Short mmCIF file of C-alpha atoms in Angstrom, two decimals:
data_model
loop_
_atom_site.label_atom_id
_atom_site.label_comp_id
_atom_site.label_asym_id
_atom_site.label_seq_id
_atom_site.Cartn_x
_atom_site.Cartn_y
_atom_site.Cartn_z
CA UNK V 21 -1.29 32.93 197.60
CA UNK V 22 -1.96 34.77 194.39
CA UNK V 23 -2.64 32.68 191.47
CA UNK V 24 -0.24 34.23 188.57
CA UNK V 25 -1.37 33.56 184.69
CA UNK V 26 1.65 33.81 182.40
CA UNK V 27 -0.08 34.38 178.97
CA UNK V 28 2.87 35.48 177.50
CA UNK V 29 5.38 32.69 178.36
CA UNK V 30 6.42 32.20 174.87
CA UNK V 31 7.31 36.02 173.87
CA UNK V 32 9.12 36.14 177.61
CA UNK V 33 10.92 32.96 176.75
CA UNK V 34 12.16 33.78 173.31
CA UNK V 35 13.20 37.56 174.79
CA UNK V 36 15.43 35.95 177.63
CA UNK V 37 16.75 33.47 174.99
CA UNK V 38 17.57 36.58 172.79
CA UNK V 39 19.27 38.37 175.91
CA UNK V 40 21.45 35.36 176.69
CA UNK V 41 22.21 34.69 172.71
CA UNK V 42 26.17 33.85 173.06
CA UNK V 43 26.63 34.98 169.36
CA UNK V 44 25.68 38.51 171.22
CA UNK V 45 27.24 38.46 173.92
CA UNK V 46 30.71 37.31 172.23
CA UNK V 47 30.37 40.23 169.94
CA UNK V 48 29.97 42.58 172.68
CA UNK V 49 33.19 40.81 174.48
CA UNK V 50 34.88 41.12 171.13
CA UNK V 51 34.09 44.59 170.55
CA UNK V 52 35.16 45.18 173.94
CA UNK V 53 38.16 43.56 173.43
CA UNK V 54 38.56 45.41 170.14
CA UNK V 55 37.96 49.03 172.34
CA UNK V 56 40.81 47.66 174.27
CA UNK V 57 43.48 46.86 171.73
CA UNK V 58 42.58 50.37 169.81
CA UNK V 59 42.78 52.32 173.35
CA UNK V 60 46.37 50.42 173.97
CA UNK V 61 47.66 50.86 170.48
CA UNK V 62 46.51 54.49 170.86
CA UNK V 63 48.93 54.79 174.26
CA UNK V 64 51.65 53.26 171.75
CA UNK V 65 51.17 55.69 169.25
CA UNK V 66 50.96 58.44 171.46
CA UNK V 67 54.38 57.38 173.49
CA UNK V 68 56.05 56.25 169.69
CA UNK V 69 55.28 60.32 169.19
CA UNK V 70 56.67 61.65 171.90
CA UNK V 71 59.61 59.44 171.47
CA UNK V 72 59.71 60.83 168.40
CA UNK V 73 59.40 64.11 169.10
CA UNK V 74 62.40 63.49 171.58
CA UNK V 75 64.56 62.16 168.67
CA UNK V 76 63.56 65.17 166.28
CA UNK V 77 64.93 67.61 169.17
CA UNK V 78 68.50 65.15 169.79
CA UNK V 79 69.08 65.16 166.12
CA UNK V 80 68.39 68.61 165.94
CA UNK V 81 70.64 69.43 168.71
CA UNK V 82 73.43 66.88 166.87
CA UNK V 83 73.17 68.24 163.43
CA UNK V 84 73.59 72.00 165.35
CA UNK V 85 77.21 70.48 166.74
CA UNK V 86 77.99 68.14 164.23
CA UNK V 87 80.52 70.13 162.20
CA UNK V 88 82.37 71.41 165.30
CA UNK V 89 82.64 68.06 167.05
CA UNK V 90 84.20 66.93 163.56
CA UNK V 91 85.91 69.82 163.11
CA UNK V 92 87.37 69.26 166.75
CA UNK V 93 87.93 65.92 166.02
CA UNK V 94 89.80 66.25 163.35
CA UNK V 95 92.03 69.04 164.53
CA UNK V 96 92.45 66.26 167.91
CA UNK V 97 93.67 63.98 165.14
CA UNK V 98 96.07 66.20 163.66
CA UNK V 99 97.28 67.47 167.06
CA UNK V 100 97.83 64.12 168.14
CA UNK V 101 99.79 63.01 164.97
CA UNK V 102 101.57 66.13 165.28
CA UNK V 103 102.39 65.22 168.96
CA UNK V 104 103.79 62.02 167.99
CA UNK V 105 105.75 63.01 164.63
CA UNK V 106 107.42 65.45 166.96
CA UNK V 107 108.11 62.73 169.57
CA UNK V 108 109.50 60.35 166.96
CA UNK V 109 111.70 62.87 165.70
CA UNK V 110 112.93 64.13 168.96
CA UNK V 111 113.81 60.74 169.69
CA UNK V 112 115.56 60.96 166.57
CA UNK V 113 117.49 63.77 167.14
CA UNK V 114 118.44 63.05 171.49
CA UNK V 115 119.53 59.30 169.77
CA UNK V 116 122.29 60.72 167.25
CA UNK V 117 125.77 60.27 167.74
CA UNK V 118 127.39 63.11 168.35
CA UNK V 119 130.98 63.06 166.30
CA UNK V 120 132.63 66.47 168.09
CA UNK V 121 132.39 65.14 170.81
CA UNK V 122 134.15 62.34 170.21
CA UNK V 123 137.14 63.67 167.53
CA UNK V 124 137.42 66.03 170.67
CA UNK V 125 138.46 63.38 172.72
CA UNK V 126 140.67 61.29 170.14
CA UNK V 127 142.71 64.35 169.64
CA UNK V 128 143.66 64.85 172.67
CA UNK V 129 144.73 61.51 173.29
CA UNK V 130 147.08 61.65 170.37
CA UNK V 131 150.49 63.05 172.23
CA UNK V 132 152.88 64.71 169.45
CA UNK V 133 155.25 61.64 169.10
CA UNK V 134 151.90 59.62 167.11
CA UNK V 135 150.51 60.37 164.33
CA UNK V 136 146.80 59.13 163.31
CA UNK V 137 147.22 58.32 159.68
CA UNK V 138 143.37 56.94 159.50
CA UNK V 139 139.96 56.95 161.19
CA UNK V 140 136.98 55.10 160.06
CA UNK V 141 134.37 55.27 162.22
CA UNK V 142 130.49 54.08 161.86
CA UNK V 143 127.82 53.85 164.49
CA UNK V 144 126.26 50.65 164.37
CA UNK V 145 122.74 49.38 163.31
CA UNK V 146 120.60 50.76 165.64
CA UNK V 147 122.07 52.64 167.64
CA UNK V 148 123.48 49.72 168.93
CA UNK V 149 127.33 51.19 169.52
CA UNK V 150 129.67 53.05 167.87
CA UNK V 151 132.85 50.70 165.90
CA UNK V 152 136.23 52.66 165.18
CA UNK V 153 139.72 51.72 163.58
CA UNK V 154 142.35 53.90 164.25
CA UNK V 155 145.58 53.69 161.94
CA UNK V 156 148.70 54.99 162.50
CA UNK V 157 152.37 55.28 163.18
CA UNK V 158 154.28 56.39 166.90
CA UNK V 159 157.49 56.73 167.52
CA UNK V 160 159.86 57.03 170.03
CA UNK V 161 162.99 54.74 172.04
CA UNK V 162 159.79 52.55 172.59
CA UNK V 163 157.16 53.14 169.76
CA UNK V 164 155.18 50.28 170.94
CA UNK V 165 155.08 51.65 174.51
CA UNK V 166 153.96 55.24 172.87
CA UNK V 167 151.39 53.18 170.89
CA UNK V 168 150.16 51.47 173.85
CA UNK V 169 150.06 54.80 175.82
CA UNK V 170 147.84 55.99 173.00
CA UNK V 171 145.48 52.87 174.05
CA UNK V 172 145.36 53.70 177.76
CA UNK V 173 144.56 57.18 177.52
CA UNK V 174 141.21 56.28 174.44
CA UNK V 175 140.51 54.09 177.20
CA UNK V 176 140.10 56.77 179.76
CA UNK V 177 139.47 59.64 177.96
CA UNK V 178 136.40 57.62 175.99
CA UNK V 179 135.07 56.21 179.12
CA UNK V 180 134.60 59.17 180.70
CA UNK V 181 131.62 60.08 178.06
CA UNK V 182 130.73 56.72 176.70
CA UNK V 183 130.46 53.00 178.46
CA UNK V 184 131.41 49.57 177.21
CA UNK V 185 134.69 51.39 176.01
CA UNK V 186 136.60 48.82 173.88
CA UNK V 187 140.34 49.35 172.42
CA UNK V 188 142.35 46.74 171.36
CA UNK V 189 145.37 46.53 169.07
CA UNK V 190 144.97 44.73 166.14
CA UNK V 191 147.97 45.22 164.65
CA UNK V 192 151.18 46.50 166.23
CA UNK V 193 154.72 46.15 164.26
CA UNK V 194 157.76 47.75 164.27
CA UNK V 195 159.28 49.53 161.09
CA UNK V 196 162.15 49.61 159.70
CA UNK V 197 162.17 53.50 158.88
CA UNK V 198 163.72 55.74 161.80
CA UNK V 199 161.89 59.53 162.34
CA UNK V 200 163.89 62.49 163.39
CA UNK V 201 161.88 63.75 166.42
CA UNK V 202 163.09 66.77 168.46
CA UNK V 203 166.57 66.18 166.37
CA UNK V 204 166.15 62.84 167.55
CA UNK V 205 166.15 59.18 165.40
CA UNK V 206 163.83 57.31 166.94
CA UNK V 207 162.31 53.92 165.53
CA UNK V 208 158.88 54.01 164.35
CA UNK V 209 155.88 51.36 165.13
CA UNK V 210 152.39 51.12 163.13
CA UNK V 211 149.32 50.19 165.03
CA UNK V 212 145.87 49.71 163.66
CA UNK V 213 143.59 50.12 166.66
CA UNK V 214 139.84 48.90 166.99
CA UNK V 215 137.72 51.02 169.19
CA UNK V 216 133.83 50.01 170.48
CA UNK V 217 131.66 51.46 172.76
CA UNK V 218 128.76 52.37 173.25
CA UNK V 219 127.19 56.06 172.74
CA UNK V 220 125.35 56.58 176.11
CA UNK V 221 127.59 57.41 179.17
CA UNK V 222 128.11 54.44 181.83
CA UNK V 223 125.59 54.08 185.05
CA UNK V 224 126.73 55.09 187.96
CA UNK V 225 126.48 52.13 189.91
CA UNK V 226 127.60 50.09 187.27
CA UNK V 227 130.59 52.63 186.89
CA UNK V 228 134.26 51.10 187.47
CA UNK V 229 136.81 53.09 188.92
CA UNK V 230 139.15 54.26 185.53
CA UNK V 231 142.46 52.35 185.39
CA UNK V 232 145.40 53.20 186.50
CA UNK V 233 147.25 54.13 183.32
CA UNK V 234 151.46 54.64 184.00
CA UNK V 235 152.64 56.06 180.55
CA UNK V 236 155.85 55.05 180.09
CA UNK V 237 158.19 57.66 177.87
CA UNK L 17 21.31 26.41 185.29
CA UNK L 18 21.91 24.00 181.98
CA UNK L 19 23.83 26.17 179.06
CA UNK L 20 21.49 27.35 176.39
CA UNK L 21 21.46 24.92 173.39
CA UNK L 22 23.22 26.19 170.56
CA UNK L 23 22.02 25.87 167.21
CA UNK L 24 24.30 24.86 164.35
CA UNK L 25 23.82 28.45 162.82
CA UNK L 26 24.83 29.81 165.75
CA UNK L 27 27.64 27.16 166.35
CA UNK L 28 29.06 27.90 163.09
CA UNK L 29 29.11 31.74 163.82
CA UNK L 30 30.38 31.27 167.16
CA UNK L 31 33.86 29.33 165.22
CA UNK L 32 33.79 31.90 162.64
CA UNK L 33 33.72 34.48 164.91
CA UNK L 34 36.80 32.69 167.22
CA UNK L 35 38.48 32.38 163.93
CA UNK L 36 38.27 35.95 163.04
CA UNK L 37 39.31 37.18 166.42
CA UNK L 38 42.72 34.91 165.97
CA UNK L 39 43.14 36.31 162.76
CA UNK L 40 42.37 40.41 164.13
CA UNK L 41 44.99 39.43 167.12
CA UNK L 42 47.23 38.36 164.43
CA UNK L 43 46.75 41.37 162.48
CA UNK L 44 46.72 43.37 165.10
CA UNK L 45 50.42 42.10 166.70
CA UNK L 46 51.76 41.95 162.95
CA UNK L 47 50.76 44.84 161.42
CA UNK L 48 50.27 47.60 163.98
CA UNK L 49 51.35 47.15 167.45
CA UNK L 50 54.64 45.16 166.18
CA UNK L 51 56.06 47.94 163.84
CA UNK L 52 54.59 50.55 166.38
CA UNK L 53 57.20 48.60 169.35
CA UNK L 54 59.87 47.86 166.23
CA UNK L 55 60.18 51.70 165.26
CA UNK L 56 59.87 52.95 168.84
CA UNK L 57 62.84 50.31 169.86
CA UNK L 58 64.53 52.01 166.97
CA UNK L 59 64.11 55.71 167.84
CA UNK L 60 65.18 54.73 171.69
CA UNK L 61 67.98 53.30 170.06
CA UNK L 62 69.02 56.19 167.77
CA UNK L 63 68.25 58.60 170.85
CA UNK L 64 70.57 56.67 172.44
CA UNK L 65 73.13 56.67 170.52
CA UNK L 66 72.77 60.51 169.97
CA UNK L 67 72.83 61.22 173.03
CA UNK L 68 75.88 59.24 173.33
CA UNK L 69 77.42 61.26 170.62
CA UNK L 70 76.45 63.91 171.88
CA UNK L 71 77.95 63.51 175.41
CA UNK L 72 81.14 62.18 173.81
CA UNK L 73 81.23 65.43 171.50
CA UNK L 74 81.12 67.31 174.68
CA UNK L 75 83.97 65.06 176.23
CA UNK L 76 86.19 65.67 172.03
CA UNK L 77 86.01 69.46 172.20
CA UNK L 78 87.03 69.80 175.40
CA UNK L 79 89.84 68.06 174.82
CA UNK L 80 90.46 69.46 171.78
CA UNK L 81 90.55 72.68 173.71
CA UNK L 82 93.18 71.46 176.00
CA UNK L 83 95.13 69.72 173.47
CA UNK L 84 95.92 72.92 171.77
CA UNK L 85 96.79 74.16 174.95
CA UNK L 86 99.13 71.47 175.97
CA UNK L 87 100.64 71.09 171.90
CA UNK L 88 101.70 74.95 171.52
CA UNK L 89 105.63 73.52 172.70
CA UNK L 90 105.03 69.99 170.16
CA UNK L 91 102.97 72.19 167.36
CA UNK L 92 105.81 75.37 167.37
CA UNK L 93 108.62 72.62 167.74
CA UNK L 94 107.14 70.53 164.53
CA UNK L 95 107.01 73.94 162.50
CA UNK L 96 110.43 74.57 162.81
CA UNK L 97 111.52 71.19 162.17
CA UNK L 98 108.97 71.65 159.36
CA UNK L 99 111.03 75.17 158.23
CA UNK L 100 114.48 72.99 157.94
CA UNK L 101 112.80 71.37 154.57
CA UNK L 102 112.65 73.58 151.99
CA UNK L 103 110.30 73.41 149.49
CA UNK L 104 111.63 71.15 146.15
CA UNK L 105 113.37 67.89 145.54
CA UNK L 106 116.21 67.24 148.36
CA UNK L 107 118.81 66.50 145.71
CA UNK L 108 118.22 70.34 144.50
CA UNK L 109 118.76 72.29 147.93
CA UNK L 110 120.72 69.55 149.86
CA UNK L 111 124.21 69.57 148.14
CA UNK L 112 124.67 73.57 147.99
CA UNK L 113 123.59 74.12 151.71
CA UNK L 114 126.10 71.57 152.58
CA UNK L 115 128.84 73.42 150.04
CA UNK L 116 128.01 76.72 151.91
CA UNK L 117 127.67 75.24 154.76
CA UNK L 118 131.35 73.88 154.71
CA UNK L 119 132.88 76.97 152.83
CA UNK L 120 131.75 79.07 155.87
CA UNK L 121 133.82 76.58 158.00
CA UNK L 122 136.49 77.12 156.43
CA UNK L 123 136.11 74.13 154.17
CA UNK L 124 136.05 74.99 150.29
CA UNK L 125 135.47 71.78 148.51
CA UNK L 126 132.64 70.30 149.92
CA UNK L 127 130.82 67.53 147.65
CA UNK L 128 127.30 66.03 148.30
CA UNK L 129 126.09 62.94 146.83
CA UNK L 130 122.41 61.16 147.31
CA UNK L 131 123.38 57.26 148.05
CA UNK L 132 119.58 56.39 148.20
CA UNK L 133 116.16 57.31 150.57
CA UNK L 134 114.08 55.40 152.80
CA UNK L 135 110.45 55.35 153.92
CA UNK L 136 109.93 55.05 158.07
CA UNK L 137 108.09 51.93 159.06
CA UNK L 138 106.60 53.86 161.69
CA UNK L 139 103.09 55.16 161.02
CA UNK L 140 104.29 58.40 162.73
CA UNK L 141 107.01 59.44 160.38
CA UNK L 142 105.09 58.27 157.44
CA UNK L 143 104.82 61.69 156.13
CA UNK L 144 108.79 61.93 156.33
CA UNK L 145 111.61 60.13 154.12
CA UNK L 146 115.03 59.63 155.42
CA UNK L 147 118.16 60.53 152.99
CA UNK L 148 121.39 58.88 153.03
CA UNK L 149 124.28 60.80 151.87
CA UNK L 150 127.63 60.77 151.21
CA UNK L 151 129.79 64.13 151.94
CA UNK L 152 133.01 64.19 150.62
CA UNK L 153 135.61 66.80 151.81
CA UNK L 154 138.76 66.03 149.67
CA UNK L 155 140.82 68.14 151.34
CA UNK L 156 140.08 69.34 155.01
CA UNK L 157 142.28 69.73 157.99
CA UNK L 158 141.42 67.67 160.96
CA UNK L 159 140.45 70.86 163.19
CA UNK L 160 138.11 72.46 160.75
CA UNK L 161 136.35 69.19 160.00
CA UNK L 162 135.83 68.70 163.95
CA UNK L 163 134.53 72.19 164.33
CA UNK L 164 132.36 71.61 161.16
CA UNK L 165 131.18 68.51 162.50
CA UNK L 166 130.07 70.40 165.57
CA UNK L 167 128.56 72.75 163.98
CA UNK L 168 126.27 70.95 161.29
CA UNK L 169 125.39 68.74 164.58
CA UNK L 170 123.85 71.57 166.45
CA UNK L 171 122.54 73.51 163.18
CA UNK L 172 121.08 70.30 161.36
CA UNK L 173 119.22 68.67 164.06
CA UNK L 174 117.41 66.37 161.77
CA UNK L 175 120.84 65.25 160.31
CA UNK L 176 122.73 62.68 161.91
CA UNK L 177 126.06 61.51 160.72
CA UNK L 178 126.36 57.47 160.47
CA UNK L 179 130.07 57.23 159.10
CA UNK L 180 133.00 58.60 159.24
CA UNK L 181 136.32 58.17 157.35
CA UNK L 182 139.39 60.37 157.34
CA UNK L 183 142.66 59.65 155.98
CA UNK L 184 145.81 61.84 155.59
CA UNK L 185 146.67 62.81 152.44
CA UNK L 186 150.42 61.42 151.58
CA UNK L 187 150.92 64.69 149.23
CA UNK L 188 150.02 67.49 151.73
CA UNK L 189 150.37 66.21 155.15
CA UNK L 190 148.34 68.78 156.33
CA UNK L 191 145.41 67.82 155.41
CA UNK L 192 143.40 64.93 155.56
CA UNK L 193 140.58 63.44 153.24
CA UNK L 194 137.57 63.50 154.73
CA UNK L 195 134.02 61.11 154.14
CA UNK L 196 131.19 61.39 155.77
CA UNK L 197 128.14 58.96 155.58
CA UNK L 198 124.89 61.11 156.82
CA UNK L 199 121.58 60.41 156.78
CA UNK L 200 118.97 63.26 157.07
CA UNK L 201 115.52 63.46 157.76
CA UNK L 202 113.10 65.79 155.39
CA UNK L 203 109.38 65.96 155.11
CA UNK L 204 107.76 64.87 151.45
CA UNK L 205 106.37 67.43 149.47
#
């Protein structure tokens, strides 16, 4: 075996000790580590720019259709609140009472030996039915039987259009004044009749057959 | 292999350096990468939100397109409801279409009186006021007045008649005194 002379143990020693110095080798980790972080933030910067880039496009593309999708949104807006104004006041109009209709029918339930002398008439909050008084004077041998005739047939000619039909007599008294009808005296009777119902016509199935009405003369 | 002894130079390096490095990561998180993430997070968000617009906008003027397709009938039928207002205060125009409106019936005196107006509570009709009032027809016979009626029910669609009153007049039995309570619907101007 060779016989090795180290003559130079103590520059050898003091280079390995410089080659293993941890204050070194730390700084290389930590500038290694620093490399790392920039590299990484660099990937962030360059996505944050496309991202970016991305956004520039989208708000381009938005501010291009911005004043049609608010010019369409607003003409939606009006078109909508047209829609419903028109709705409202179609519901307005179908939900009136209709008065022809219904002076139609009271006149030709008035036969020639009665005479209306009054007619109020109101439809009620709502829409909630329709309230009448009827005033006036019949004669004939029987004026209360012509009055009561004029009952029957509001009765059946009013609920043939309308349901809930409602007449009742509120007042009915003979007077002592006699008419000349047809060259005829005949006693005379006033009546005040109250009339109710309600506007829309009656359901079918809840529909009951009209009543027999026997005038009397 | 025993760890190399450190010195106290070195020792006190070594903790500046670990201190340093804390404070770079904390810099580093803080002051770079964190507002780098935060504005990214932001953009994604305002993409998003674009995008979502934009989509949406797509979705508006589409229907937009058929709105005005399907609101020609509600959009022609709300102009000519429009057309029954004229322009000016009610109480100008109201009274002498109604006089006309009579005398061509048949009916000469004809008398229109404003009892009062009301808003609509409903958001719809907000741009509309109703009008209450009160016709008088002193001296009418009972046929005209129902024809009349008729007539201003299918001409005035936005009028609707609330009362009704007629009484026979004891000095000319053939006619009757007429009163009629009507409210009518016109658009503010």
């Amino acid at each position: 075996m060779a016989l090795h002379l180290n003559l130079l143990h103590e520059e050898i020693l003091e280079h390995r000790q410089r080659q293993r110095d941890p204050l070194k080798i730390g700084m290389m980790v930590l500038a290694g580590f620093g490399a790392f972080l920039f590299l990484y933030y660099m990937f962030n910067a360059y996505r944050t720019l496309e991202i970016k880039s991305r956004l520039r496009a989208v708000e381009r593309n938005w501010t291009k259709i911005e004043p049609e999708v608010t010019a369409a949104h607003n003409r939606v807006a009006e078109l909508e609140g047209v829609i419903k104004t028109t709705r409202a006041l179609d519901n307005y109009i179908e939900n009136r009472f209709f008065w022809a209709p219904f002076l139609q029918k009271v006149s030709r339930c008035v036969p020639p030996n009665t005479q209306l002398t009054s007619l109020e008439a109101s439809v009620l909050d709502e829409n909630k039915g329709v309230s009448v008084s009827l005033e006036g004077v019949a004669a004939g041998r029987e004026p209360r039987s012509v009055a009561e005739d004029l009952r029957q047939m509001l009765i059946e000619q009013l609920g043939q259009g309308y349901s809930g039909v409602k007449v009742e007599f509120k007042t009915l008294e003979d007077l002592d004044a006699i008419v000349n009808v047809g060259g005829t005296n005949m006693p005379m009777a006033h009546y005040l009749l109250a009339v109710n119902f309600n506007p829309g016509p009656m359901a079918k199935s809840a529909a009951s057959p009209s009543p027999d009405r026997t005038r009397k003369r | 292999m025993s760890p190399p002894k450190l010195t106290k130079d070195q020792v006190q390096k070594l903790a500046f350096s670990a201190i340093g490095f804390v404070f770079l990561l904390y810099v580093y998180f803080t002051f770079f990468l964190g507002p780098l993430n935060r504005s990214r997070a932001a953009m994604l968000v305002t993409i998003r939100d674009l995008q979502s617009k934009l989509d949406e906008s797509k979705d508006e003027m589409k229907k937009a397109v058929s709105l005005e397709k399907q609101a020609i009938t509600a959009t022609s039928r709300f102009a000519a409801l429009k057309a029954l207002s004229p322009e000016g205060a009610p109480i100008a125009w109201f009274p002498p279409r109604l006089k006309t409106f009579f005398a061509q019936q048949q009916i000469d005196k004809a008398v229109a009186h404003l009892e009062n107006s009301t808003a609509f509570k409903e958001a719809e009709l907000s741009g509309w006021t109703k009008y209450n009032w009160l016709i008088d027809l002193p001296q009418a016979d009972f046929a005209s007045v129902g024809t009349a009626i008729a007539e201003l029910e299918n001409t005035e669609p936005l009028l609707s008649i609330t009362r009704l009153h007629i009484q026979t007049l004891a000095s000319q039995p053939q006619f009757q005194h007429v009163e009629l309570a009507a409210a009518s619907i016109i658009e503010k101007r």
